[in-house]
mmCIF file of C-alpha atoms and ligand atoms in Angstrom:
data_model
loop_
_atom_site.group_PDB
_atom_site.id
_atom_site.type_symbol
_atom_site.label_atom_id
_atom_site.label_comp_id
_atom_site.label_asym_id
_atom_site.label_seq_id
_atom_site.Cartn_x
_atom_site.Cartn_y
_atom_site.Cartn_z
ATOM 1 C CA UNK A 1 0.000 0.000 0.000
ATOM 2 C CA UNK A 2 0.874 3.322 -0.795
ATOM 3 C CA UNK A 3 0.798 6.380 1.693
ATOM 4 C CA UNK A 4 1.823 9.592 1.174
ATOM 5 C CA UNK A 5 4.467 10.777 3.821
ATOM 6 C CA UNK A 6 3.343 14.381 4.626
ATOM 7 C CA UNK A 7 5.793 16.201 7.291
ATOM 8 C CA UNK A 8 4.790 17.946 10.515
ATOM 9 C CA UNK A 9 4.847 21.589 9.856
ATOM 10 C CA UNK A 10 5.342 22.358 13.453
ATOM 11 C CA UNK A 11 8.383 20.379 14.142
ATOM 12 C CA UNK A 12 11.985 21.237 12.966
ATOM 13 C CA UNK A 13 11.191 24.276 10.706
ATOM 14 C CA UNK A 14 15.338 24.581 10.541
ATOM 15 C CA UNK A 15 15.539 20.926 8.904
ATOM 16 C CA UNK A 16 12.563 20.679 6.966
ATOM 17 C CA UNK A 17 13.861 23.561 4.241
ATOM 18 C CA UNK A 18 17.076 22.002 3.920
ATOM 19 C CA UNK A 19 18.695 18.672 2.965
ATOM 20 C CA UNK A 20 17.253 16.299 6.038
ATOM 21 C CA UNK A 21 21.308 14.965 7.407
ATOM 22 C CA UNK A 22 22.415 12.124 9.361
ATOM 23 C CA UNK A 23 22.445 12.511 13.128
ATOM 24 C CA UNK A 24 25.524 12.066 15.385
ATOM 25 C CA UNK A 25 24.169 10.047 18.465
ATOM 26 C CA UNK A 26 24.365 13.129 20.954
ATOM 27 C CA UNK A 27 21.912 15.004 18.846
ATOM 28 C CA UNK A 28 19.535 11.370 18.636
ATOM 29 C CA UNK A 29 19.895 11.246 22.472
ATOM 30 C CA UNK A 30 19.309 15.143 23.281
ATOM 31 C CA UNK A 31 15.713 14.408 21.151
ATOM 32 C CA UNK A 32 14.676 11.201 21.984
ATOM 33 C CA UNK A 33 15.443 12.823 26.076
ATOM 34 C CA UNK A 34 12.616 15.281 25.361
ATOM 35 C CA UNK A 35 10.211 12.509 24.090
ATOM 36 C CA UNK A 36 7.446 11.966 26.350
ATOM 37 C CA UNK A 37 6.846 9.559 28.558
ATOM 38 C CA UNK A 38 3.684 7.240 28.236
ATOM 39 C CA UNK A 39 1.366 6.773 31.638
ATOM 40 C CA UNK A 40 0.766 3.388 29.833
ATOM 41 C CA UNK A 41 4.658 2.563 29.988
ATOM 42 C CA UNK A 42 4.745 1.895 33.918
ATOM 43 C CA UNK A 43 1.569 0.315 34.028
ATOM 44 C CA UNK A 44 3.656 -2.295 31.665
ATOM 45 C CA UNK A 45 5.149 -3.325 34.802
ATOM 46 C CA UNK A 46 2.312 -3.698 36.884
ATOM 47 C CA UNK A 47 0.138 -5.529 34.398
ATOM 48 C CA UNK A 48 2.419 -7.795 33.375
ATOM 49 C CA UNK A 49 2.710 -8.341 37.584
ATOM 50 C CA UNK A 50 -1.309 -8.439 37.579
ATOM 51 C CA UNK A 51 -1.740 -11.228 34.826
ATOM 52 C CA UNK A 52 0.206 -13.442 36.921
ATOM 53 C CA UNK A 53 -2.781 -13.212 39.487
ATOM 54 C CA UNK A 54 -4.753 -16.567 39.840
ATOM 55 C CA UNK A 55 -7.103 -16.632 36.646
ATOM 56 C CA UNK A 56 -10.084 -17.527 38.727
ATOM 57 C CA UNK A 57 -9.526 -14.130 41.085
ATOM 58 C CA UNK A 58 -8.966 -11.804 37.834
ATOM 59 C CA UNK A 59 -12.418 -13.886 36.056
ATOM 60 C CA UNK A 60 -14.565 -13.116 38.914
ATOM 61 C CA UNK A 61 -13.935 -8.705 38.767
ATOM 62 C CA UNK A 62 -13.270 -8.978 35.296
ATOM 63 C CA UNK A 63 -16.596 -7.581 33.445
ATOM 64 C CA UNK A 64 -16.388 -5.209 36.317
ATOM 65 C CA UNK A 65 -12.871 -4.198 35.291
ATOM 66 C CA UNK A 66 -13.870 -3.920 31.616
ATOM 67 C CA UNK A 67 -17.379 -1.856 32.715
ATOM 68 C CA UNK A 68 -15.022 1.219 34.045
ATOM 69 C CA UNK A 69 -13.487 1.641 31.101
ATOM 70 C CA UNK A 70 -15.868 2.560 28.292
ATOM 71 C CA UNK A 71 -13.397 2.436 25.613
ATOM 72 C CA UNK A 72 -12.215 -1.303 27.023
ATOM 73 C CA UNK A 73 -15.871 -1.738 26.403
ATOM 74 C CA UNK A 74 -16.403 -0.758 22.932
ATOM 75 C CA UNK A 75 -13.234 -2.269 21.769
ATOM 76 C CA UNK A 76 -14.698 -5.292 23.500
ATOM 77 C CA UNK A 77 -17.848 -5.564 22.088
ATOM 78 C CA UNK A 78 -16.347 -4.818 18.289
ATOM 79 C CA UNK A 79 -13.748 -7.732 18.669
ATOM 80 C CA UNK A 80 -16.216 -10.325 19.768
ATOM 81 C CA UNK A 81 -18.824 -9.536 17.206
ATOM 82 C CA UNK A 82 -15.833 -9.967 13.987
ATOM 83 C CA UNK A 83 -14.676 -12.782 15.400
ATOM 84 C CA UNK A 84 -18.010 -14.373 15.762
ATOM 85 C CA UNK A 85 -19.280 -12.132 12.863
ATOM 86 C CA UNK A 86 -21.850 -15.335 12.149
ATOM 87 C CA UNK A 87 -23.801 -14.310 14.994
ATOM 88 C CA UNK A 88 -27.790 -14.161 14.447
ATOM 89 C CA UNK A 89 -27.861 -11.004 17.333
ATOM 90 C CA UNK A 90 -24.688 -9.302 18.096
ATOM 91 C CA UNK A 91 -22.838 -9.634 21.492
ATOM 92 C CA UNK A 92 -23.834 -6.481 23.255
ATOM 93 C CA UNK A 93 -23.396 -7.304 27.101
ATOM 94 C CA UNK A 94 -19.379 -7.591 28.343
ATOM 95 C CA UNK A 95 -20.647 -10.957 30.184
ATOM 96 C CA UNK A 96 -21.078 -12.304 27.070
ATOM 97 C CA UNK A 97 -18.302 -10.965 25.283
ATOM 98 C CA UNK A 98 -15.948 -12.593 28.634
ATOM 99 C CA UNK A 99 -17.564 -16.045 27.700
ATOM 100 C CA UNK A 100 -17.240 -15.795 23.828
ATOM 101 C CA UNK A 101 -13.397 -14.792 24.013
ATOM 102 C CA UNK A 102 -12.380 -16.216 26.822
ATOM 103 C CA UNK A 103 -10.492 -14.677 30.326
ATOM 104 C CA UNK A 104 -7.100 -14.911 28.544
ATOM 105 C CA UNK A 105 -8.005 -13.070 25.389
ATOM 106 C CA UNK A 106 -9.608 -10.306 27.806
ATOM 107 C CA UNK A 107 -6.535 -10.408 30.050
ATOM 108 C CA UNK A 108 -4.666 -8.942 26.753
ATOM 109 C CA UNK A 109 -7.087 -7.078 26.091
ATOM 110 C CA UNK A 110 -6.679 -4.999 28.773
ATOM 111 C CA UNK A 111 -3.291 -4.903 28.590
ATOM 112 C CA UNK A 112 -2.850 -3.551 25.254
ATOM 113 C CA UNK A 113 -5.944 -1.157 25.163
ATOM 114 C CA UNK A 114 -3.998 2.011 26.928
ATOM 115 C CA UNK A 115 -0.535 1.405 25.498
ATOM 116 C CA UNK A 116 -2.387 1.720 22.030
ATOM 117 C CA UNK A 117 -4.505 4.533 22.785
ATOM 118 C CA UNK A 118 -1.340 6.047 24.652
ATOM 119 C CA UNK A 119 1.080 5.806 21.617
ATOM 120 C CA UNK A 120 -1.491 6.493 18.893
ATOM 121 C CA UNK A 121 -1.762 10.252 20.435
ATOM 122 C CA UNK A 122 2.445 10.286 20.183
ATOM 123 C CA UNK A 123 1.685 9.284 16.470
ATOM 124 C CA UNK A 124 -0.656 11.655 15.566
ATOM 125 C CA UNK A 125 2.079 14.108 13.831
ATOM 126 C CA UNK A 126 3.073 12.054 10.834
ATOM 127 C CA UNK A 127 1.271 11.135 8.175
ATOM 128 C CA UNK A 128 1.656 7.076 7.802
ATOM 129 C CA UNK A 129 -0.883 3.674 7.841
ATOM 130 C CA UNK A 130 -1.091 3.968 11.460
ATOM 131 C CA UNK A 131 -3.874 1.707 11.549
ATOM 132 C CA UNK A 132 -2.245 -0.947 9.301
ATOM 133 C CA UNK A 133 0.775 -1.139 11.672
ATOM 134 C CA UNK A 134 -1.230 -1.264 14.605
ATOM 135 C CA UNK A 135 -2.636 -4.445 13.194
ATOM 136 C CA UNK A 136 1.155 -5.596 12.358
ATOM 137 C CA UNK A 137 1.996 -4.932 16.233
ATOM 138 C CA UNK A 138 -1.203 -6.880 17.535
ATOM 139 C CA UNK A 139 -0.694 -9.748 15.021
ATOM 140 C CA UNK A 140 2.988 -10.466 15.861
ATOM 141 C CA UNK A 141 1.976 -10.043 19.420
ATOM 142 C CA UNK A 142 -0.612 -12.514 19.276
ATOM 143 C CA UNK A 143 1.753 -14.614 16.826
ATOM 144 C CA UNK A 144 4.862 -14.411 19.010
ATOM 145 C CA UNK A 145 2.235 -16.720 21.365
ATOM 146 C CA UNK A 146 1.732 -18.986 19.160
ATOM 147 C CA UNK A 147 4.914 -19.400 18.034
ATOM 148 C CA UNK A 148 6.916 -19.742 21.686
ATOM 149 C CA UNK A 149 4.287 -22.079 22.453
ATOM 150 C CA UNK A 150 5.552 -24.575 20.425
ATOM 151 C CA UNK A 151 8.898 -24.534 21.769
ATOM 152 C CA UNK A 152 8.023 -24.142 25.788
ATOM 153 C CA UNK A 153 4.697 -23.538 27.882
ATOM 154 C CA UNK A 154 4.874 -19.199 28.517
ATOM 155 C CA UNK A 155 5.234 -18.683 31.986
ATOM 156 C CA UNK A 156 3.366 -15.455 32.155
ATOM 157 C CA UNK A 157 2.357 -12.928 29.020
ATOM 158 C CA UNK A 158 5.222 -11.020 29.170
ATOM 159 C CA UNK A 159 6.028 -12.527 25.380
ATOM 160 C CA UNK A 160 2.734 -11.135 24.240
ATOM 161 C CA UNK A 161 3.736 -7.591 25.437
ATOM 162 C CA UNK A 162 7.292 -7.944 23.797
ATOM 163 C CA UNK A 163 5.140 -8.877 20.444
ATOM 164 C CA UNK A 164 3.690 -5.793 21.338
ATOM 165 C CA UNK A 165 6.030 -3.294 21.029
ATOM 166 C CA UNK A 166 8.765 -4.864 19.507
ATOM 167 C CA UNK A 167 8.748 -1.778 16.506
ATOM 168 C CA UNK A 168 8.006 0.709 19.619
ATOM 169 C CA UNK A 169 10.930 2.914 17.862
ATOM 170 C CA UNK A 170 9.068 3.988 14.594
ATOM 171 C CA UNK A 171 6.724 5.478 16.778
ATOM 172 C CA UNK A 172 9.265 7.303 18.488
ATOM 173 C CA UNK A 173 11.111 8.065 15.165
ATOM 174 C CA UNK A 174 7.598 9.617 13.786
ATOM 175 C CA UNK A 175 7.830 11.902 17.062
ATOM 176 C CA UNK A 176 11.558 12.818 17.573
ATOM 177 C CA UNK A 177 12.326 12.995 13.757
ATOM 178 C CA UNK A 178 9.711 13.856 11.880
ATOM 179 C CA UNK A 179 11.428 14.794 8.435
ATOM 180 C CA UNK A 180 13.706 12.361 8.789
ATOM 181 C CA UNK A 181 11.041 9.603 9.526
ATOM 182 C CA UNK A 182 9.094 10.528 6.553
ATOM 183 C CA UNK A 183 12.326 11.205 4.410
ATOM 184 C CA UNK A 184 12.857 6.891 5.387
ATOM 185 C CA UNK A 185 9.029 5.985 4.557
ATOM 186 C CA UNK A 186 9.169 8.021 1.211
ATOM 187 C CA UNK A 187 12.203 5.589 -0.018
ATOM 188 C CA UNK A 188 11.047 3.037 1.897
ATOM 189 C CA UNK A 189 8.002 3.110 -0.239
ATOM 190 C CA UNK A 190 10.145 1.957 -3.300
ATOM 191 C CA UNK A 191 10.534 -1.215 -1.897
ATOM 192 C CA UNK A 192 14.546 -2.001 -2.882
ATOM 193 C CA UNK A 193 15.387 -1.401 0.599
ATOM 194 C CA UNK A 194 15.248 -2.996 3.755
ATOM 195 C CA UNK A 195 14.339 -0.590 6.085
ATOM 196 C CA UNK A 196 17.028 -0.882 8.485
ATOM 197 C CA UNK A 197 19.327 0.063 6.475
ATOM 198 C CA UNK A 198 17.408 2.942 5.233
ATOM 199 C CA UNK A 199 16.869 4.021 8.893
ATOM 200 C CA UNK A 200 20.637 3.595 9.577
ATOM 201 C CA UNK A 201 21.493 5.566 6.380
ATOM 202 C CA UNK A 202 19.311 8.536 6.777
ATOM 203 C CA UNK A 203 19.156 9.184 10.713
ATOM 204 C CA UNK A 204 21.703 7.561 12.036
ATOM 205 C CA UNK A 205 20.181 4.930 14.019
ATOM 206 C CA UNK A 206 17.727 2.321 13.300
ATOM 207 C CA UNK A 207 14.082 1.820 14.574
ATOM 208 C CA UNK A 208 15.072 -1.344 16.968
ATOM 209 C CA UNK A 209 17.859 0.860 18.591
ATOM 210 C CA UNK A 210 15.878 3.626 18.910
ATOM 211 C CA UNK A 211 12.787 2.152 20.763
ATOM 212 C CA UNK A 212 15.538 0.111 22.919
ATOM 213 C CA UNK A 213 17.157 3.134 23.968
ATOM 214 C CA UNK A 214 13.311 5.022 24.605
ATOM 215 C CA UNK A 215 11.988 2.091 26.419
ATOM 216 C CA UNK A 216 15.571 2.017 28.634
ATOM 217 C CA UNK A 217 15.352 5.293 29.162
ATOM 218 C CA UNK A 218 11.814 4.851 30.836
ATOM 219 C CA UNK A 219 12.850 2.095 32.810
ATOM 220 C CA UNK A 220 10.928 -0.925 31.149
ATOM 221 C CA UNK A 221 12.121 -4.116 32.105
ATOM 222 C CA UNK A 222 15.382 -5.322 30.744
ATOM 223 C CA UNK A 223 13.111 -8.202 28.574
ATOM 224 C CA UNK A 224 11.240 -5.834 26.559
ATOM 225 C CA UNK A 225 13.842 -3.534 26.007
ATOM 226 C CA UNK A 226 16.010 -6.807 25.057
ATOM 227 C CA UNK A 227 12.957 -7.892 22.755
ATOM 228 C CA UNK A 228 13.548 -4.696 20.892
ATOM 229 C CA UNK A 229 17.074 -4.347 20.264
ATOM 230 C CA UNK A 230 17.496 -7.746 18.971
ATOM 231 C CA UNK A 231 14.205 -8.501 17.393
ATOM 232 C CA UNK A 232 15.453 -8.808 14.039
ATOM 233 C CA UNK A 233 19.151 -10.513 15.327
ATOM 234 C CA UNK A 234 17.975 -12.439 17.839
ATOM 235 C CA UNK A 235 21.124 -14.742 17.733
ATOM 236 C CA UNK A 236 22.947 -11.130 18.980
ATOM 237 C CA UNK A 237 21.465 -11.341 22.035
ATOM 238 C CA UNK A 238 22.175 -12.680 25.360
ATOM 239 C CA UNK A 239 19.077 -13.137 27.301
ATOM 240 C CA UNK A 240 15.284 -13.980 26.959
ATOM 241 C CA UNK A 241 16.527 -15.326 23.416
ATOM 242 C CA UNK A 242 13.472 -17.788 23.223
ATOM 243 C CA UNK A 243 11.267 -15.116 23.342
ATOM 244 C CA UNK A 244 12.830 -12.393 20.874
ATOM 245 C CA UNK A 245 13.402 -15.474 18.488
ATOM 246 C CA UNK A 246 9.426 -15.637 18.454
ATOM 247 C CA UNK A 247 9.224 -11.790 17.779
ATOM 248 C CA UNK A 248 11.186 -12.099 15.158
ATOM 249 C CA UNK A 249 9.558 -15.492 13.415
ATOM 250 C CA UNK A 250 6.294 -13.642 14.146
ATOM 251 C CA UNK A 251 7.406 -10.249 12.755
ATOM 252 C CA UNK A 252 8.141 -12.170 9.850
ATOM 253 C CA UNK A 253 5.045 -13.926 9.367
ATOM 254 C CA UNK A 254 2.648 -11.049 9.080
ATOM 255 C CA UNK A 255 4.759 -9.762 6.688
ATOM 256 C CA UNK A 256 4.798 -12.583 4.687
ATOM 257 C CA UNK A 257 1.175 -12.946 4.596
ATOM 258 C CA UNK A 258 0.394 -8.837 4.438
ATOM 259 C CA UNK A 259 -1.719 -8.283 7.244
ATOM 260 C CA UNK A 260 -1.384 -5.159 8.562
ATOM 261 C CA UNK A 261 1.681 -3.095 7.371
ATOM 262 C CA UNK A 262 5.169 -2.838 9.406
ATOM 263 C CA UNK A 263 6.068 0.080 7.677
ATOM 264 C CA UNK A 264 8.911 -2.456 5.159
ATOM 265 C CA UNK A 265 7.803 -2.769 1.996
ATOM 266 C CA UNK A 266 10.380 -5.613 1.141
ATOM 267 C CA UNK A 267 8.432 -8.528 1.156
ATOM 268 C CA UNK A 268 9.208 -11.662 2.652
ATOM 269 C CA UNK A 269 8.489 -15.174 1.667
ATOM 270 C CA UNK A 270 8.270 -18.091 3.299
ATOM 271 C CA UNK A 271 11.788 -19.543 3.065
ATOM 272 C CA UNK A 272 12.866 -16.868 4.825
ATOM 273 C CA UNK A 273 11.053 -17.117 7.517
ATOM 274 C CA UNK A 274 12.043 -20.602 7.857
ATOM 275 C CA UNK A 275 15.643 -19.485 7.717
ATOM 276 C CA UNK A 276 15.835 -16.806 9.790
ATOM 277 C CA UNK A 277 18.463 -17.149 12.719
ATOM 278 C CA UNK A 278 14.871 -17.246 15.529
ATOM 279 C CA UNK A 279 14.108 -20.149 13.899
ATOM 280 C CA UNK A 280 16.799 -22.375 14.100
ATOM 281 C CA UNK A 281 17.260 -21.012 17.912
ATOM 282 C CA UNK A 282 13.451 -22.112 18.879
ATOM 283 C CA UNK A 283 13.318 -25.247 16.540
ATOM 284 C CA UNK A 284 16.952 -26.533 16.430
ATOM 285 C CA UNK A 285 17.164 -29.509 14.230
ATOM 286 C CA UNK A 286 13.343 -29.497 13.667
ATOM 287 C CA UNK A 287 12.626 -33.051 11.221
ATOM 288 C CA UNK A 288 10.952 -31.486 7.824
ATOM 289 C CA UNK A 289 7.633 -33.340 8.726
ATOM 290 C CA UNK A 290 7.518 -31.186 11.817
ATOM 291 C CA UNK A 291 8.354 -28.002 10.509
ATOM 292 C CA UNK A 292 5.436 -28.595 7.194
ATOM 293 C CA UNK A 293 2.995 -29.195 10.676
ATOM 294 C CA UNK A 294 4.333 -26.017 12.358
ATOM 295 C CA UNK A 295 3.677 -23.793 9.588
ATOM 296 C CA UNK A 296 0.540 -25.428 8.676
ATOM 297 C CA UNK A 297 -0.572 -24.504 12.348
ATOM 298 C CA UNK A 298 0.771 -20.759 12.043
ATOM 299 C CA UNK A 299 -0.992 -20.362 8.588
ATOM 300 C CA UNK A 300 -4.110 -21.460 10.252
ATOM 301 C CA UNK A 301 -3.912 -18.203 13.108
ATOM 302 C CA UNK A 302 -3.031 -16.308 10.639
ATOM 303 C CA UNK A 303 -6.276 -16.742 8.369
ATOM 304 C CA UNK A 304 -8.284 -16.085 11.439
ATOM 305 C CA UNK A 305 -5.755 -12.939 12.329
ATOM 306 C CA UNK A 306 -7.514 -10.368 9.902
ATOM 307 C CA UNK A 307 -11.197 -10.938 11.687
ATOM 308 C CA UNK A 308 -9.708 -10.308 14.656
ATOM 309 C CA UNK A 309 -7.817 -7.480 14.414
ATOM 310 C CA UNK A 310 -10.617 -5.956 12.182
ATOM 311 C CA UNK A 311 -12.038 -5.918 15.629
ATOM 312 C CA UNK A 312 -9.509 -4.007 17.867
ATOM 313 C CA UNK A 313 -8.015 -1.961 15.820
HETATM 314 FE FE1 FE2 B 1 11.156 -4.075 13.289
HETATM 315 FE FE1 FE2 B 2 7.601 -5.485 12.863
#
């Protein structure tokens, strides 16, 4: 899809007139330090501490905890009714909507309601398929699930949230560097590039950095600002490698099937996401037989991805 890049007229009149430069990294740090911070970010932290409540405790207050919040509600009501878009009468109580989808799909839910609402205002300046890559950050989230499932049971949802936000950093790009942001999308457009090395080229610093060094900056723990920095390497890193593996396998997914849009117009086919280093750390020495049922069993979310996210974003 093609979007027109149009530049914030109130940001960086000085750059905007002139040829848009690469940035030395005390000039990327003195911007990114007057980025704001997002109430959702902390709350990060203490839902990812809340969803390891007992499930029965969180079922019991949970259309109670949904009622408060009308836009939980709505949001609600408009994912359960695509999902089960068959419906004779649509879903229009949030008791029903907890027994269609289920606690856990609630639990998330709530979860990623306010850091969406919180970063869509920070994206508001730049002109770019924000709803399309909202979809791309909600699929890989729920896809990164799927994905680490079938090499260990999750502990607790913090891989979800790292699915998430893993390309937190273009939305912090659109903010901090406007011109340069759209300056990347406009030749990013053409398709010949990845968009790493566009990012590196132009700014200075690429999009994974970027939202490591934001997220780091507001104290998010060390996993998600891990997940980040290495989600398209995760071989590079040290930690949690499991989990950014699934990131990236997921990442790479959507993209190969085209739901939602990351903002990378190279596409990517399905060898490659075979190949790709997350694999062969989640599924070393995976038999051929097993890896044709593994990717029958990701094609298979991914078919029922697009009702769903029709739904919440
Ligand atoms: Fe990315
Ligand atoms: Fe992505």
């Amino acid at each position: 899809m093609k979007t027109p890049m149009k530049q914030r007229r109130d940001m960086s009149p000085l750059i905007a007139t002139q040829k848009i430069s690469r940035l030395a990294r005390k000039d990327i740090d003195r911007r990114l330090a007057v980025c704001p911070s997002l109430p959702s970010l902390s709350s990060i932290n203490k839902a990812l501490q809340g969803l390891l409540q007992a499930e029965q405790r969180y079922s019991s207050h949970i259309s109670e905890i949904v009622r408060r919040d009308p836009s939980l509600t709505s949001r609600l009501l408009r994912l359960v009714n695509s999902v089960y878009y068959g419906l004779s009468t649509p879903v229009s109580s949030i008791e029903e909507a907890v027994f269609y989808l289920g606690v856990r799909q609630i639990r998330q839910l709530t979860t990623v309601t306010p850091i969406i609402e919180d970063f869509q205002r920070l994206s508001r300046q730049c002109v770019f398929p924000w709803r399309q890559f909202w979809q791309h950050c909600i699929g890989t989230a729920i896809l990164t699930r799927e994905v680490i499932t079938m090499a260990q049971t999750p502990v607790d949802e913090s891989d979800y949230v790292a699915g998430l936000v893993h390309d937190v950093g273009k939305i912090i790009m659109a903010w901090s560097f406007p011109d340069h942001f759209s300056e990347i999308h406009r030749q990013a457009e053409l398709g010949q590039r990845n968009l790493v090395e566009i990012e590196n080229e132009i700014l200075g610093i690429d999009h994974a950095e970027l939202g490591a060094l934001y997220l780091e900056r507001h104290r998010l723990p060390e996993l998600m600002v891990h997940a980040v920095r290495f989600h398209h390497r995760p071989e590079a890193a040290v930690d949690h490698q499991l989990i950014i593996a699934s990131v990236q396998i997921a990442d790479l997914l959507m993209r190969n099937a085209k739901i939602g849009h990351s903002g990378n117009y190279v596409e990517v086919t399905q060898e490659q996401c075979l190949q790709a280093s997350g694999w062969g750390i989640l599924f070393p020495n995976m038999h051929e037989a097993d890896q044709a049922i593994a990717r029958a069993s990701f094609n298979r979310s991914l078919e029922r991805l697009p009702h769903i996210l029709e739904g919440l974003v």
